[in-house]
CSV table of C-alpha atoms in Angstrom, one decimal:
chain,number,residue,atom,x,y,z
A,1,UNK,CA,12.1,21.4,-60.8
A,2,UNK,CA,9.7,20.0,-63.1
A,3,UNK,CA,7.3,21.2,-65.4
A,4,UNK,CA,4.5,21.0,-62.9
A,5,UNK,CA,6.6,23.3,-60.5
A,6,UNK,CA,7.2,25.5,-63.2
A,7,UNK,CA,3.5,26.0,-64.1
A,8,UNK,CA,2.7,26.6,-60.6
A,9,UNK,CA,5.2,29.5,-60.3
A,10,UNK,CA,3.7,31.2,-63.3
A,11,UNK,CA,0.2,30.8,-61.8
A,12,UNK,CA,1.3,32.5,-58.5
A,13,UNK,CA,3.1,35.2,-60.5
A,14,UNK,CA,0.0,36.0,-62.3
A,15,UNK,CA,-2.1,36.2,-59.3
A,16,UNK,CA,0.5,38.5,-57.7
A,17,UNK,CA,1.0,40.7,-60.8
A,18,UNK,CA,-2.3,40.5,-62.6
A,19,UNK,CA,-1.8,44.1,-64.5
A,20,UNK,CA,1.7,45.0,-63.9
A,21,UNK,CA,3.2,42.2,-66.0
A,22,UNK,CA,1.5,43.5,-69.2
A,23,UNK,CA,1.1,47.1,-68.4
A,24,UNK,CA,4.1,48.6,-69.7
A,25,UNK,CA,6.9,45.8,-70.0
A,26,UNK,CA,6.6,42.4,-71.1
A,27,UNK,CA,9.2,40.0,-69.5
A,28,UNK,CA,9.4,36.8,-71.4
A,29,UNK,CA,10.6,33.7,-69.7
A,30,UNK,CA,11.9,30.5,-71.0
A,31,UNK,CA,12.6,27.8,-68.6
A,32,UNK,CA,15.2,25.5,-69.3
A,33,UNK,CA,15.2,21.9,-68.4
A,34,UNK,CA,17.5,22.3,-65.5
A,35,UNK,CA,15.9,25.3,-64.1
A,36,UNK,CA,16.4,26.7,-61.3
A,37,UNK,CA,19.9,25.0,-61.3
A,38,UNK,CA,20.2,26.8,-64.7
A,39,UNK,CA,19.4,30.6,-65.4
A,40,UNK,CA,16.2,31.2,-67.3
A,41,UNK,CA,16.3,32.8,-70.5
A,42,UNK,CA,14.9,36.3,-70.4
A,43,UNK,CA,13.5,38.7,-73.1
A,44,UNK,CA,12.3,42.1,-72.4
A,45,UNK,CA,9.9,44.1,-74.7
A,46,UNK,CA,6.9,46.3,-74.8
A,47,UNK,CA,3.4,44.6,-74.9
A,48,UNK,CA,1.7,44.6,-78.5
A,49,UNK,CA,-0.2,47.6,-79.4
A,50,UNK,CA,0.9,49.4,-76.1
A,51,UNK,CA,1.2,53.0,-76.2
A,52,UNK,CA,4.6,54.7,-75.3
A,53,UNK,CA,5.0,55.5,-71.7
A,54,UNK,CA,6.1,59.1,-71.3
A,55,UNK,CA,9.3,58.4,-69.3
A,56,UNK,CA,10.1,54.8,-70.1
A,57,UNK,CA,11.1,53.3,-73.5
A,58,UNK,CA,11.6,49.9,-73.7
A,59,UNK,CA,14.0,50.0,-76.6
A,60,UNK,CA,16.1,52.6,-75.2
A,61,UNK,CA,16.1,51.3,-71.6
A,62,UNK,CA,16.3,47.5,-72.2
A,63,UNK,CA,19.9,47.1,-71.3
A,64,UNK,CA,19.9,49.1,-68.3
A,65,UNK,CA,16.6,47.0,-66.9
A,66,UNK,CA,18.0,43.9,-68.0
A,67,UNK,CA,21.5,44.5,-66.3
A,68,UNK,CA,19.6,44.9,-62.9
A,69,UNK,CA,18.5,41.4,-63.2
A,70,UNK,CA,21.6,39.7,-63.4
A,71,UNK,CA,22.9,39.9,-60.1
A,72,UNK,CA,19.5,38.5,-58.8
A,73,UNK,CA,19.9,35.5,-61.1
A,74,UNK,CA,23.2,34.8,-59.8
A,75,UNK,CA,22.2,35.3,-56.1
A,76,UNK,CA,19.0,32.6,-56.6
A,77,UNK,CA,20.7,30.0,-58.5
A,78,UNK,CA,19.3,27.0,-57.6
A,79,UNK,CA,15.9,28.6,-56.1
A,80,UNK,CA,12.7,29.7,-57.8
A,81,UNK,CA,13.7,33.1,-58.8
A,82,UNK,CA,11.0,34.5,-61.3
A,83,UNK,CA,9.1,36.4,-58.7
A,84,UNK,CA,12.1,38.1,-57.5
A,85,UNK,CA,13.1,38.7,-61.0
A,86,UNK,CA,9.6,40.3,-61.6
A,87,UNK,CA,9.8,42.3,-58.4
A,88,UNK,CA,13.3,43.7,-59.2
A,89,UNK,CA,12.2,44.6,-62.9
A,90,UNK,CA,9.2,46.5,-61.5
A,91,UNK,CA,11.2,48.3,-59.0
A,92,UNK,CA,13.9,49.3,-61.5
A,93,UNK,CA,11.5,50.5,-63.9
A,94,UNK,CA,9.7,52.3,-61.4
A,95,UNK,CA,13.0,54.0,-60.1
A,96,UNK,CA,13.9,55.0,-63.7
A,97,UNK,CA,10.6,56.7,-64.2
A,98,UNK,CA,11.0,58.2,-60.9
A,99,UNK,CA,14.5,59.7,-61.7
A,100,UNK,CA,13.1,61.0,-65.2
A,101,UNK,CA,10.1,62.6,-63.3
A,102,UNK,CA,12.4,64.3,-61.0
A,103,UNK,CA,14.6,65.5,-63.5
A,104,UNK,CA,11.9,67.0,-65.4
A,105,UNK,CA,10.5,68.9,-62.4
A,106,UNK,CA,13.7,70.1,-61.5
A,107,UNK,CA,13.8,71.5,-65.1
A,108,UNK,CA,10.3,73.4,-64.5
A,109,UNK,CA,11.4,74.7,-61.1
A,110,UNK,CA,14.4,76.1,-62.5
A,111,UNK,CA,12.4,77.9,-65.5
A,112,UNK,CA,9.9,79.0,-62.9
A,113,UNK,CA,12.3,80.4,-60.4
A,114,UNK,CA,14.0,82.4,-63.7
A,115,UNK,CA,10.6,83.6,-64.5
A,116,UNK,CA,9.9,84.8,-61.0
A,117,UNK,CA,13.1,86.5,-60.8
A,118,UNK,CA,12.6,88.2,-63.9
A,119,UNK,CA,9.4,89.2,-63.0
A,120,UNK,CA,10.8,90.8,-59.5
A,121,UNK,CA,13.5,92.4,-61.6
A,122,UNK,CA,10.5,94.7,-63.2
A,123,UNK,CA,9.6,95.8,-59.6
A,124,UNK,CA,12.8,96.2,-57.7
A,125,UNK,CA,14.9,97.3,-60.3
A,126,UNK,CA,18.8,97.8,-60.2
A,127,UNK,CA,20.1,98.0,-56.6
A,128,UNK,CA,21.4,101.5,-55.6
A,129,UNK,CA,25.0,101.9,-54.6
A,130,UNK,CA,26.7,105.0,-53.3
A,131,UNK,CA,28.7,105.2,-56.8
A,132,UNK,CA,25.5,104.6,-58.9
A,133,UNK,CA,23.7,107.2,-56.7
A,134,UNK,CA,26.6,109.8,-57.4
A,135,UNK,CA,26.6,109.1,-61.0
A,136,UNK,CA,22.9,109.5,-61.3
A,137,UNK,CA,22.8,113.0,-59.4
A,138,UNK,CA,25.7,114.3,-61.5
A,139,UNK,CA,24.0,113.4,-64.8
A,140,UNK,CA,20.7,114.6,-63.4
A,141,UNK,CA,22.0,118.2,-62.6
A,142,UNK,CA,23.7,118.3,-65.8
A,143,UNK,CA,20.5,117.7,-67.8
A,144,UNK,CA,18.9,120.3,-65.7
A,145,UNK,CA,21.6,122.6,-66.5
A,146,UNK,CA,21.4,121.8,-70.1
A,147,UNK,CA,17.6,122.1,-70.3
A,148,UNK,CA,17.6,125.6,-68.6
A,149,UNK,CA,20.3,126.8,-71.2
A,150,UNK,CA,18.2,125.5,-73.9
A,151,UNK,CA,15.2,127.4,-72.3
A,152,UNK,CA,17.3,130.6,-72.2
A,153,UNK,CA,18.3,130.5,-75.6
A,154,UNK,CA,14.9,129.7,-76.8
A,155,UNK,CA,13.5,132.8,-74.9
A,156,UNK,CA,16.3,135.2,-76.5
A,157,UNK,CA,15.5,133.9,-79.9
A,158,UNK,CA,11.8,134.4,-79.1
A,159,UNK,CA,12.2,137.8,-78.1
A,160,UNK,CA,14.3,138.8,-80.8
A,161,UNK,CA,11.7,137.8,-83.2
A,162,UNK,CA,8.9,139.6,-81.6
A,163,UNK,CA,11.2,143.0,-81.6
A,164,UNK,CA,11.8,142.6,-85.1
A,165,UNK,CA,15.0,144.0,-86.9
A,166,UNK,CA,16.8,146.6,-84.9
A,167,UNK,CA,16.4,150.4,-86.2
A,168,UNK,CA,19.4,152.3,-86.8
A,169,UNK,CA,19.5,155.2,-84.3
A,170,UNK,CA,19.9,158.4,-86.0
A,171,UNK,CA,22.7,160.7,-84.8
A,172,UNK,CA,21.9,164.5,-84.3
A,173,UNK,CA,24.0,167.0,-86.1
A,174,UNK,CA,25.9,167.9,-83.1
A,175,UNK,CA,26.8,164.3,-82.5
A,176,UNK,CA,27.7,163.8,-86.2
A,177,UNK,CA,30.0,167.1,-85.6
A,178,UNK,CA,31.4,166.0,-82.3
A,179,UNK,CA,32.3,162.3,-84.1
A,180,UNK,CA,34.0,164.2,-86.9
A,181,UNK,CA,31.6,162.8,-89.6
A,182,UNK,CA,30.8,166.0,-90.9
A,183,UNK,CA,32.7,169.5,-91.5
A,184,UNK,CA,32.4,172.4,-89.3
A,185,UNK,CA,29.5,174.6,-90.1
A,186,UNK,CA,30.1,178.3,-90.6
A,187,UNK,CA,28.5,180.7,-88.2
A,188,UNK,CA,26.8,182.5,-91.0
A,189,UNK,CA,25.1,179.5,-92.3
A,190,UNK,CA,24.0,178.5,-88.8
A,191,UNK,CA,22.5,181.9,-88.2
A,192,UNK,CA,20.6,181.6,-91.8
A,193,UNK,CA,19.3,178.3,-90.9
A,194,UNK,CA,18.0,179.4,-87.3
A,195,UNK,CA,16.4,182.6,-89.2
A,196,UNK,CA,14.6,180.1,-91.6
A,197,UNK,CA,13.4,178.0,-88.8
A,198,UNK,CA,11.9,181.2,-87.0
A,199,UNK,CA,10.3,182.2,-90.2
A,200,UNK,CA,8.6,178.8,-90.6
A,201,UNK,CA,7.2,178.9,-87.1
A,202,UNK,CA,5.6,182.4,-87.7
A,203,UNK,CA,3.9,181.3,-90.9
A,204,UNK,CA,2.8,178.0,-89.2
A,205,UNK,CA,1.5,180.2,-86.0
């Protein structure tokens, strides 16, 4: 293939890929004299002053993209191959971007599912089993008994405060005598005391 054929091939490529060639990737092709019997020299880079694409980094992905072109070169030796190489490069880049988009979406889906699960847990709570119910009932009854006991103790303490200190009950003379706390009263003394009481009643009357 002569220079005229090579130039014609370039013009065809620019007409087919007017924007794609310089959009994200820049494939620089150097034609050797013996092309297409000899493989073209290829170099892949980012266009000058181009902004970095979110899911494609030419510096990091260059080796993988160039590796995808090698089988195409071997299969098309002796034929015009630049169009096929550019198409393969475009497909490889799109596949790489698609894989990363899917991976990013998968991460988002997992995070969303976790957030939804956490939100649903607030409404559904923990699943009730027979064992968990019996444990809850036992704890609940014990709490009720403890609360009732506390109320009784508080009421008793309040009643004691209202009554005040307990007055000592005075015992009668007979009770003291029966309990042996005083000596036996002589009959004469008892009669004298009775007379004194009668006299008091008369005076008061």
